[in-house]
PDB file of C-alpha atoms and ligand atoms in Angstrom:
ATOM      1  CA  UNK A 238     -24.249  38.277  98.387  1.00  0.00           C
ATOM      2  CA  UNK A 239     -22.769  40.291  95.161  1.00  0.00           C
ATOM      3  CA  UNK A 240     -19.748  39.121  93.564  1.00  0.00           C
ATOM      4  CA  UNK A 241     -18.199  41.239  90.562  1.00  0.00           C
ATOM      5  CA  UNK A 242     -15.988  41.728  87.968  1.00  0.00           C
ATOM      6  CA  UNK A 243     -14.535  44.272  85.777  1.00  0.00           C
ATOM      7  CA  UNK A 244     -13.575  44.180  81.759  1.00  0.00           C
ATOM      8  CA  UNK A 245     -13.628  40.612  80.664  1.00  0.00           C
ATOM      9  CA  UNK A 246     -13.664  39.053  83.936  1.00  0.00           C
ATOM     10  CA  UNK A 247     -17.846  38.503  84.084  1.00  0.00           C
ATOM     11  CA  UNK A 248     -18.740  36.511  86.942  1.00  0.00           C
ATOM     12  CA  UNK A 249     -21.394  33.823  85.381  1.00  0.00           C
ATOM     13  CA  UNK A 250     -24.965  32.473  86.167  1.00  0.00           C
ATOM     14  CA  UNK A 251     -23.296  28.777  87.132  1.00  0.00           C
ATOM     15  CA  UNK A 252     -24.137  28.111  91.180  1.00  0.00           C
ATOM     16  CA  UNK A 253     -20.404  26.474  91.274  1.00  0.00           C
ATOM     17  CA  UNK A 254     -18.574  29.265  89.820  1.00  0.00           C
ATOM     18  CA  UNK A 255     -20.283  31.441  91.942  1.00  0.00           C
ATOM     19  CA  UNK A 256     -19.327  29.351  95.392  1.00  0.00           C
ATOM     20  CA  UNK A 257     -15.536  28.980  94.113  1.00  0.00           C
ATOM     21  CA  UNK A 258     -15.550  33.118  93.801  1.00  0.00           C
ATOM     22  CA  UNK A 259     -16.911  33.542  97.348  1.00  0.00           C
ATOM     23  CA  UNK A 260     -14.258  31.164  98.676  1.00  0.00           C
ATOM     24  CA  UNK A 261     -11.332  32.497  96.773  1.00  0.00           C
ATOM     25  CA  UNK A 262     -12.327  36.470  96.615  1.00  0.00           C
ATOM     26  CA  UNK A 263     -13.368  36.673 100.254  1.00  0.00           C
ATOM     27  CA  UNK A 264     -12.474  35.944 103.924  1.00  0.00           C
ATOM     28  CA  UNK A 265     -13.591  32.391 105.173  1.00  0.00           C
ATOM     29  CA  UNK A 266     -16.270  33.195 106.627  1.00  0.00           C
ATOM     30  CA  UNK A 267     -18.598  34.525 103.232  1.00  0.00           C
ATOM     31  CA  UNK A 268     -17.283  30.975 101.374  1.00  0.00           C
ATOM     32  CA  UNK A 269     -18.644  29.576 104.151  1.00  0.00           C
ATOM     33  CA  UNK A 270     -21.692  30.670 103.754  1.00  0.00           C
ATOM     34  CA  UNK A 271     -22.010  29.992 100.237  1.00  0.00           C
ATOM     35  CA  UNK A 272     -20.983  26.690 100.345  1.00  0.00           C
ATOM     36  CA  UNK A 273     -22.808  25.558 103.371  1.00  0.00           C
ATOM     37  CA  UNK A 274     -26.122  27.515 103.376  1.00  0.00           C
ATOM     38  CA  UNK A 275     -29.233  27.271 101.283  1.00  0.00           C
ATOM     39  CA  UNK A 276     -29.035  29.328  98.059  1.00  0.00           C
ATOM     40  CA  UNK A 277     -32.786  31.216  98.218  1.00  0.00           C
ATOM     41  CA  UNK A 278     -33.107  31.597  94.519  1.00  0.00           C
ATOM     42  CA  UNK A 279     -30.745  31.118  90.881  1.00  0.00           C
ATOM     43  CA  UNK A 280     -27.839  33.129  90.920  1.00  0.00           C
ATOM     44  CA  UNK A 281     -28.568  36.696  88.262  1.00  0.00           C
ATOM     45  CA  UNK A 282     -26.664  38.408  87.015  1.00  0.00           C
ATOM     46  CA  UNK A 283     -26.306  42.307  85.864  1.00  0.00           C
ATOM     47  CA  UNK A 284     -24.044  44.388  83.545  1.00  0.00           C
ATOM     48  CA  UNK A 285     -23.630  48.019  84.216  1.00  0.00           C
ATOM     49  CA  UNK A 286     -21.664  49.816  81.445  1.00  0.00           C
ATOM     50  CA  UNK A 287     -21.430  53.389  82.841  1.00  0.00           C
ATOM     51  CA  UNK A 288     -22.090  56.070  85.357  1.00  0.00           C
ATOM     52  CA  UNK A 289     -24.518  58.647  84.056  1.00  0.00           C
ATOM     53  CA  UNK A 290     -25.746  61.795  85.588  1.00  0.00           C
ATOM     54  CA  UNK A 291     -28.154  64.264  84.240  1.00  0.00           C
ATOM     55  CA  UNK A 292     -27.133  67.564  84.900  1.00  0.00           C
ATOM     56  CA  UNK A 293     -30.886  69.007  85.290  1.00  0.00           C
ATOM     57  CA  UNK A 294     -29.424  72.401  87.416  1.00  0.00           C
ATOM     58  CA  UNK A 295     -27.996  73.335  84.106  1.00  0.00           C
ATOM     59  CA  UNK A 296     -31.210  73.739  82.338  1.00  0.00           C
ATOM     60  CA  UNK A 297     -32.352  76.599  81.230  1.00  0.00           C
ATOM     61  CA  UNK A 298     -35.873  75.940  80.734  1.00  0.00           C
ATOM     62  CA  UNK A 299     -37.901  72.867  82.710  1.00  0.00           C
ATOM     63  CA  UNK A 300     -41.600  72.505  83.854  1.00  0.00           C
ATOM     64  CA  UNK A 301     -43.026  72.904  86.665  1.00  0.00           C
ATOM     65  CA  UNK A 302     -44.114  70.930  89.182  1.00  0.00           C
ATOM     66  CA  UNK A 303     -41.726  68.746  87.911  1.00  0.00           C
ATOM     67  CA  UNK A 304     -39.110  67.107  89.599  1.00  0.00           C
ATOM     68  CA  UNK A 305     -36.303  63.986  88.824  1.00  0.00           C
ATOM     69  CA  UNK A 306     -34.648  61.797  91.854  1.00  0.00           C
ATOM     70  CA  UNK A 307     -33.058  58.729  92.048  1.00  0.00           C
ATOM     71  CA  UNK A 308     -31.310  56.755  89.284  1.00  0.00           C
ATOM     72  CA  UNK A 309     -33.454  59.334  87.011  1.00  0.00           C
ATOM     73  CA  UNK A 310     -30.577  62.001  88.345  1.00  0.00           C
ATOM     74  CA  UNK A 311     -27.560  59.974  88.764  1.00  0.00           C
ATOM     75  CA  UNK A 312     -26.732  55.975  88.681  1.00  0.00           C
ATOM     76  CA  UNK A 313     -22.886  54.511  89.835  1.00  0.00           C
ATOM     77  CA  UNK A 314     -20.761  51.786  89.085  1.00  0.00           C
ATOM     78  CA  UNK A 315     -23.029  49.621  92.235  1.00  0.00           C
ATOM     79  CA  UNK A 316     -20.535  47.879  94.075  1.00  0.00           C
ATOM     80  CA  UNK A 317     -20.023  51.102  95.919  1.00  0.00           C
ATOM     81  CA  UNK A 318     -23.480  50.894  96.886  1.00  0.00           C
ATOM     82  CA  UNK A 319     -24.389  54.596  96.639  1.00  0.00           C
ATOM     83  CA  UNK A 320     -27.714  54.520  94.988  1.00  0.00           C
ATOM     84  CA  UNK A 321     -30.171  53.975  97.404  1.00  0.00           C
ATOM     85  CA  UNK A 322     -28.894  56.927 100.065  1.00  0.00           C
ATOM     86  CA  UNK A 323     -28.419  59.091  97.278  1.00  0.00           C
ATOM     87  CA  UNK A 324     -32.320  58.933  96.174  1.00  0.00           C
ATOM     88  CA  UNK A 325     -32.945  59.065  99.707  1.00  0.00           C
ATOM     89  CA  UNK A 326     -30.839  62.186  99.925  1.00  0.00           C
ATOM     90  CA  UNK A 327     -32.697  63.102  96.950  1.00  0.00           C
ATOM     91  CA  UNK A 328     -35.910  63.161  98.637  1.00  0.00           C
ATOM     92  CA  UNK A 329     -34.316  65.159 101.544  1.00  0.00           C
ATOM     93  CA  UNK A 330     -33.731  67.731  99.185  1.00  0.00           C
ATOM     94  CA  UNK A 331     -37.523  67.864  98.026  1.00  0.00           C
ATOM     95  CA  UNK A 332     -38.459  67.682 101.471  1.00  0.00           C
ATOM     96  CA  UNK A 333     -36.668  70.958 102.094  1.00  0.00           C
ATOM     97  CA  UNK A 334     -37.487  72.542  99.175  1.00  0.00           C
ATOM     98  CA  UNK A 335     -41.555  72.131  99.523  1.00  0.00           C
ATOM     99  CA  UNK A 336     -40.936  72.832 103.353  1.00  0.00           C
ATOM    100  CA  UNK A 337     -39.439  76.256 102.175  1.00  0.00           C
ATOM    101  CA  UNK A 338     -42.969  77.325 100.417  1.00  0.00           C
ATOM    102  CA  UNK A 339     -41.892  77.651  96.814  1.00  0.00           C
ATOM    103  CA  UNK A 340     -43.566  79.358  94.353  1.00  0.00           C
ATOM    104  CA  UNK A 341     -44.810  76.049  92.276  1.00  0.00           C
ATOM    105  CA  UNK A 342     -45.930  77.681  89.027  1.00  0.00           C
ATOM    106  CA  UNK A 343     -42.084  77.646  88.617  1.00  0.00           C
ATOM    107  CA  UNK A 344     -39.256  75.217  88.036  1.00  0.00           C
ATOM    108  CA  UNK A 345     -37.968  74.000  90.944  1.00  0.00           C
ATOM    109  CA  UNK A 346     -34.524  75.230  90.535  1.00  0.00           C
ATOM    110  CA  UNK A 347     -33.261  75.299  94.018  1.00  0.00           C
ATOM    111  CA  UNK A 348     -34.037  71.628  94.478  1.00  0.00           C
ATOM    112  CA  UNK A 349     -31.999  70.584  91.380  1.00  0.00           C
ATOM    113  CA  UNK A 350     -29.067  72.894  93.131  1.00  0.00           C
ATOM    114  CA  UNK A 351     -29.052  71.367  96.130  1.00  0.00           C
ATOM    115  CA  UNK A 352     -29.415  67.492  94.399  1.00  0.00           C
ATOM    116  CA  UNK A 353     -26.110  68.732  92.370  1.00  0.00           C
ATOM    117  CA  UNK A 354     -24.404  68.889  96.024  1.00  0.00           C
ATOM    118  CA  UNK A 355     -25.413  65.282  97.041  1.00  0.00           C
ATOM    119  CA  UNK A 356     -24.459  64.058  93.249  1.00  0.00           C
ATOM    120  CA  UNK A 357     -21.111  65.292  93.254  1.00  0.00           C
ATOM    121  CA  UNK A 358     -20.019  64.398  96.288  1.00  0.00           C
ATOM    122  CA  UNK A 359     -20.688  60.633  95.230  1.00  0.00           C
ATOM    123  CA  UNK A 360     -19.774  60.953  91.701  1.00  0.00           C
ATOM    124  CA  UNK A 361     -16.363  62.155  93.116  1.00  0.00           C
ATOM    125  CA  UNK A 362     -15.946  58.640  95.286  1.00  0.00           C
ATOM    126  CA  UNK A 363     -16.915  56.625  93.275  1.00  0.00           C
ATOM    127  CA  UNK A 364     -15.097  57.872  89.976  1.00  0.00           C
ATOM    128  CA  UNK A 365     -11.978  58.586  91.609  1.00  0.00           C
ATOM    129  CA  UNK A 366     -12.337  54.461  92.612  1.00  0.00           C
ATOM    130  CA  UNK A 367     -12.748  53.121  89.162  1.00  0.00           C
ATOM    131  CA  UNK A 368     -10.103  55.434  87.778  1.00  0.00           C
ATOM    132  CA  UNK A 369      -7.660  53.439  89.829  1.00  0.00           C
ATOM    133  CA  UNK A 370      -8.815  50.309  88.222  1.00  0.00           C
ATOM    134  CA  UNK A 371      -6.195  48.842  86.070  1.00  0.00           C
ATOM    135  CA  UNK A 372      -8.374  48.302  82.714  1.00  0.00           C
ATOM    136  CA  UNK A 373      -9.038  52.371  83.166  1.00  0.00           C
ATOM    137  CA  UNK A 374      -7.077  54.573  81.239  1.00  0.00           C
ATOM    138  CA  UNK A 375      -8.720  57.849  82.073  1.00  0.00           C
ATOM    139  CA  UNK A 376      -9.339  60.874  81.113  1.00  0.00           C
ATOM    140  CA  UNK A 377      -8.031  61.362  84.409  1.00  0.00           C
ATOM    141  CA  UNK A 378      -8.954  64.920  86.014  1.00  0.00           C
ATOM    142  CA  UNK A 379      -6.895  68.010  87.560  1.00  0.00           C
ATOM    143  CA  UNK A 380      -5.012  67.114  90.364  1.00  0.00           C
ATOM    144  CA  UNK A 381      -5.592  63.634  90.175  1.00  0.00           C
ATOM    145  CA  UNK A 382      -2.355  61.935  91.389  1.00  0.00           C
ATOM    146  CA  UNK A 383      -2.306  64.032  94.027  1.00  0.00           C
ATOM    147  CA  UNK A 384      -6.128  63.049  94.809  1.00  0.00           C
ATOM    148  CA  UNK A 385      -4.469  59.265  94.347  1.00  0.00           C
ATOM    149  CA  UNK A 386      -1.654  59.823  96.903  1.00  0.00           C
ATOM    150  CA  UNK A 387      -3.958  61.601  99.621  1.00  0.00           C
ATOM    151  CA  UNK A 388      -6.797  58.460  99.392  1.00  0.00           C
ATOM    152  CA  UNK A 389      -3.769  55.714  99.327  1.00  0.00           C
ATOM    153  CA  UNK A 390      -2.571  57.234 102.706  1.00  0.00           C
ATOM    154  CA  UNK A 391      -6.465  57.526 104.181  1.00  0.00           C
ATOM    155  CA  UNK A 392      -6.918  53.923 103.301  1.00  0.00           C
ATOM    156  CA  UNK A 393      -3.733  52.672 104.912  1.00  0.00           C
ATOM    157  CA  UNK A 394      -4.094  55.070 107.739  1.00  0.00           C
ATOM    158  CA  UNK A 395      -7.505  54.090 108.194  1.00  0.00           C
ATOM    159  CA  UNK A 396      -6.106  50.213 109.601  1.00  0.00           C
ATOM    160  CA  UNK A 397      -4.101  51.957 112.269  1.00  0.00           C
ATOM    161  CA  UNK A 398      -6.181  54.621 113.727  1.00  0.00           C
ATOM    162  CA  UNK A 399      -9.623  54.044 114.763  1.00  0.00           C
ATOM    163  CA  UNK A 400     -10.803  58.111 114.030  1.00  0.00           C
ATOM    164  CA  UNK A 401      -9.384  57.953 110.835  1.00  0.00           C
ATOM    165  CA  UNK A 402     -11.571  55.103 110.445  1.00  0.00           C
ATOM    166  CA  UNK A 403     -14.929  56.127 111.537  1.00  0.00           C
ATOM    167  CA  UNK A 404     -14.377  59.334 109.384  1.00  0.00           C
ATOM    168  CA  UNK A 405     -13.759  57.587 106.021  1.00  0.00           C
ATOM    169  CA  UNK A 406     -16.489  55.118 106.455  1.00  0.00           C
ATOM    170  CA  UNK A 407     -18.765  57.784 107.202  1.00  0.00           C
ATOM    171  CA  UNK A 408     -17.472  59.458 103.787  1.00  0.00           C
ATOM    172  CA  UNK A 409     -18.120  55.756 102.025  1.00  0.00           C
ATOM    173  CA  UNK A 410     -21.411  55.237 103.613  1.00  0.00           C
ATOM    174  CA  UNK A 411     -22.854  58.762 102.515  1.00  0.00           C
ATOM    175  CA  UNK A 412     -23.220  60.193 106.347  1.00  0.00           C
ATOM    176  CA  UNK A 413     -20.283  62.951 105.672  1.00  0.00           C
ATOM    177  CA  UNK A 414     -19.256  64.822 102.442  1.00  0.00           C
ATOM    178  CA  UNK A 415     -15.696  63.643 100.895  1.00  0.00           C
ATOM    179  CA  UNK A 416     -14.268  67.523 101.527  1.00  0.00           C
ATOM    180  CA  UNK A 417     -13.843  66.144 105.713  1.00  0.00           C
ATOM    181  CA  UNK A 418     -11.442  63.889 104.289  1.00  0.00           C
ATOM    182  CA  UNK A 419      -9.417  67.239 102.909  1.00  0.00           C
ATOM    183  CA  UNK A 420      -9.173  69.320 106.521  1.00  0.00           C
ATOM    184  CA  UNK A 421      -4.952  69.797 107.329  1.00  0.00           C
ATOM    185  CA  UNK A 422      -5.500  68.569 110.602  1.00  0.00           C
ATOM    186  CA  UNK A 423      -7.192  64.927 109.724  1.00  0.00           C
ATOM    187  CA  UNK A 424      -4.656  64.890 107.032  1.00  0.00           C
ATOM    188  CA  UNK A 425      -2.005  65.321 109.772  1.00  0.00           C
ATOM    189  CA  UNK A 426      -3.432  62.938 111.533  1.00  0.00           C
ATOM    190  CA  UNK A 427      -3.583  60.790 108.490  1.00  0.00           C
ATOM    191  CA  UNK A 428      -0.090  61.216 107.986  1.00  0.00           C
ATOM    192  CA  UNK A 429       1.175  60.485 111.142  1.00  0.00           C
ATOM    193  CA  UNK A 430      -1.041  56.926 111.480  1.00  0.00           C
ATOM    194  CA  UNK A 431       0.522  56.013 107.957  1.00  0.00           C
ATOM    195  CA  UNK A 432       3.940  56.805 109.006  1.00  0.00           C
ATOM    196  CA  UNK A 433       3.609  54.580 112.424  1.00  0.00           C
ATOM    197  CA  UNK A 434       2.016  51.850 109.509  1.00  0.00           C
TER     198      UNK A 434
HETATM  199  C1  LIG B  16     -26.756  44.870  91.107  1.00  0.00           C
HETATM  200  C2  LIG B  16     -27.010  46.156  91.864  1.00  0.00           C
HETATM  201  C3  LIG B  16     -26.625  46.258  93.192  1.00  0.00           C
HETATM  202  C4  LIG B  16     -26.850  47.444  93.895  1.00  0.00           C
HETATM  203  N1  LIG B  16     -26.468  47.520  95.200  1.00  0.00           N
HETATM  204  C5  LIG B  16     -26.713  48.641  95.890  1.00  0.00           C
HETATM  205  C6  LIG B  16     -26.360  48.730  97.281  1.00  0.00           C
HETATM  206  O1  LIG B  16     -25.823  47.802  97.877  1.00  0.00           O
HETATM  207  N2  LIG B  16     -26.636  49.896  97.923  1.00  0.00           N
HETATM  208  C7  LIG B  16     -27.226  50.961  97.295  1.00  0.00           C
HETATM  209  O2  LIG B  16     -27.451  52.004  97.920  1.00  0.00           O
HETATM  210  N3  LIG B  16     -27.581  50.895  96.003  1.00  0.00           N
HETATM  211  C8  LIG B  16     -27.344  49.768  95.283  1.00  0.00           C
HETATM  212  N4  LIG B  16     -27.708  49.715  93.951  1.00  0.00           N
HETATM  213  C9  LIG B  16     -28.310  50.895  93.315  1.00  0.00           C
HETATM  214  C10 LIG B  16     -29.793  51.035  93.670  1.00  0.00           C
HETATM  215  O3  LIG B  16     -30.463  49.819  93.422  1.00  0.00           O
HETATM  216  C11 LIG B  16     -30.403  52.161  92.824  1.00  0.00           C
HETATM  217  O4  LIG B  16     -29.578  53.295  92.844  1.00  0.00           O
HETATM  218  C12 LIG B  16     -31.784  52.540  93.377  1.00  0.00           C
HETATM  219  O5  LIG B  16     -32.640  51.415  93.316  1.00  0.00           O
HETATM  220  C13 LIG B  16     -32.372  53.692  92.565  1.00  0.00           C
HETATM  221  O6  LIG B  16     -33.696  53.916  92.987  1.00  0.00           O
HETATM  222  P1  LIG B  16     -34.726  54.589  92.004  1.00  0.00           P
HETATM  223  O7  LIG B  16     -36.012  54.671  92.766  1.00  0.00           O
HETATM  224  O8  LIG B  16     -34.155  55.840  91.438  1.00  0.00           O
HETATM  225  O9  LIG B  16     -34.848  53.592  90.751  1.00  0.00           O
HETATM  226  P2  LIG B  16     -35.392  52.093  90.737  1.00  0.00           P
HETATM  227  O10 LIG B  16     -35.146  51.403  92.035  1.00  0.00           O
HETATM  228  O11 LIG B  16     -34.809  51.516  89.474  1.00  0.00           O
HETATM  229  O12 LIG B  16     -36.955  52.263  90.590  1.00  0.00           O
HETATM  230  C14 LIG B  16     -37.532  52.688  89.373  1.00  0.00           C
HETATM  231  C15 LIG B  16     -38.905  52.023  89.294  1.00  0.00           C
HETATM  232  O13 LIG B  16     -39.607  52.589  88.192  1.00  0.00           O
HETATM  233  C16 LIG B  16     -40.233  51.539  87.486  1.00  0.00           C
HETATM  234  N5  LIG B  16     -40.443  52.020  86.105  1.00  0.00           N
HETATM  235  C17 LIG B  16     -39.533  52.156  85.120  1.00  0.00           C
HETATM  236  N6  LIG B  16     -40.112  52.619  84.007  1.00  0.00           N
HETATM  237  C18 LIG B  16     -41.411  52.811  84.294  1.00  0.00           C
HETATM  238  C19 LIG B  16     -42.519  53.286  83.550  1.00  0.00           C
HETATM  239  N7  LIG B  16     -42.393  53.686  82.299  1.00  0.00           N
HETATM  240  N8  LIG B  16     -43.717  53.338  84.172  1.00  0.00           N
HETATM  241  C20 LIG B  16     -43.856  52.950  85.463  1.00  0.00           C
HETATM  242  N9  LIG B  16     -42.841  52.488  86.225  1.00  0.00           N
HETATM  243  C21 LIG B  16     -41.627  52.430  85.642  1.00  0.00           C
HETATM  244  C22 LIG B  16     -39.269  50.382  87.576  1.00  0.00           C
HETATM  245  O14 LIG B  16     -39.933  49.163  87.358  1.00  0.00           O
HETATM  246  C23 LIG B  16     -38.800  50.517  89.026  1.00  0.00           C
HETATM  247  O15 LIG B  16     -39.629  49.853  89.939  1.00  0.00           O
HETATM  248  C24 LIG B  16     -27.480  48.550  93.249  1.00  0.00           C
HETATM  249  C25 LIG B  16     -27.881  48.435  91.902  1.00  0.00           C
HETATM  250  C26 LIG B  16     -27.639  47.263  91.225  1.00  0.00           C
HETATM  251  C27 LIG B  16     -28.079  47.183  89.777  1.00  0.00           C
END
């Protein structure tokens, strides 16, 4: 079980502190565990600073038979838990590039465009969530409050209506790209669940 913390609230290594935040930063049933059950190992902890992505589709020059995936590409902020599907969607994009016969004496171009897909769509989520953090002062991008507004109304329409639901935690779970979330009519429908909220 992860517990976390932003700016200079660092959750610790001390087994005590750690039970008290599982009882007071989540529903009964997790402080329950922590308290009653058997810890398996010491508690350890990890400090992420950033999000970083490499841009590699922007290269002009790269070798070839050469290829990047994984954290090597892009790493998140990890309480989104992102990082695993997106190396896995990684290696769906290598699988379709080599299944599409490329000439290998050359970069592998098309691969890099079609990881730039799978990184943006997650960058997107998971930026746009620690923008709205309150120690995060920006820069904030284009159309951002309006980006703010439209995931507010999701999120509360998403307790309501069970469609709205199942679409946003395919978005958060990496099965759908964050553009569904933009259609008129699931905004509508959006809309209409937050209003009845
Ligand atoms: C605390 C935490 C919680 C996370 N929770 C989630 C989650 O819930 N869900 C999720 O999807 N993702 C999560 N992630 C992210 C996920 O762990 C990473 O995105 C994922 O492991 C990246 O896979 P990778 O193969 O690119 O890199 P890694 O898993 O880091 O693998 C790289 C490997 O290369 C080895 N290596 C490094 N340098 C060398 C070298 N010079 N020679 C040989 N070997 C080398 C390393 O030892 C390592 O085994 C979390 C990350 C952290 C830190």
């Amino acid at each position: 079980m992860l517990v976390s913390g932003y700016a200079d609230d660092r959750p610790g290594r001390d087994a005590d502190e750690y039970r008290e935040r599982c009882v007071r930063d989540f529903p009964a049933d997790f402080g329950d565990v922590a308290t009653n059950a058997e810890p398996a190992g010491e508690v350890a902890t990890y400090h992420q600073a950033d999000s970083r992505r490499r841009d590699f589709h922007t290269l002009r020059r790269f070798p070839a038979r050469l290829v990047a995936a994984g954290d090597a590409v892009a790493s998140f902020n990890p309480v989104y838990g992102q990082g695993m599907t997106s190396a896995m969607l990684h290696a769906s994009c290598l699988s379709e590039y080599l299944c599409g016969e490329p000439d290998l004496a050359k970069p592998a171009l098309s691969y890099f465009k079609d990881v730039k897909v799978v990184v943006d769509a997650a960058w997107q989520v998971s930026t746009m969530a620690d923008l709205a953090l309150p120690h995060v002062d920006g820069p904030y991008p284009r159309g951002y409050r309006a980006i703010q507004w439209a995931s507010g109304l999701i999120f509360k329409a998403s307790m309501r209506d069970r469609k709205v639901n199942l679409r946003l935690g395919e978005v958060t779970t990496m099965l759908a790209h964050p553009s569904s979330l933009t259609s008129p009519g699931f905004l509508l429908r959006a809309l209409a669940a937050g209003a009845r909220a």
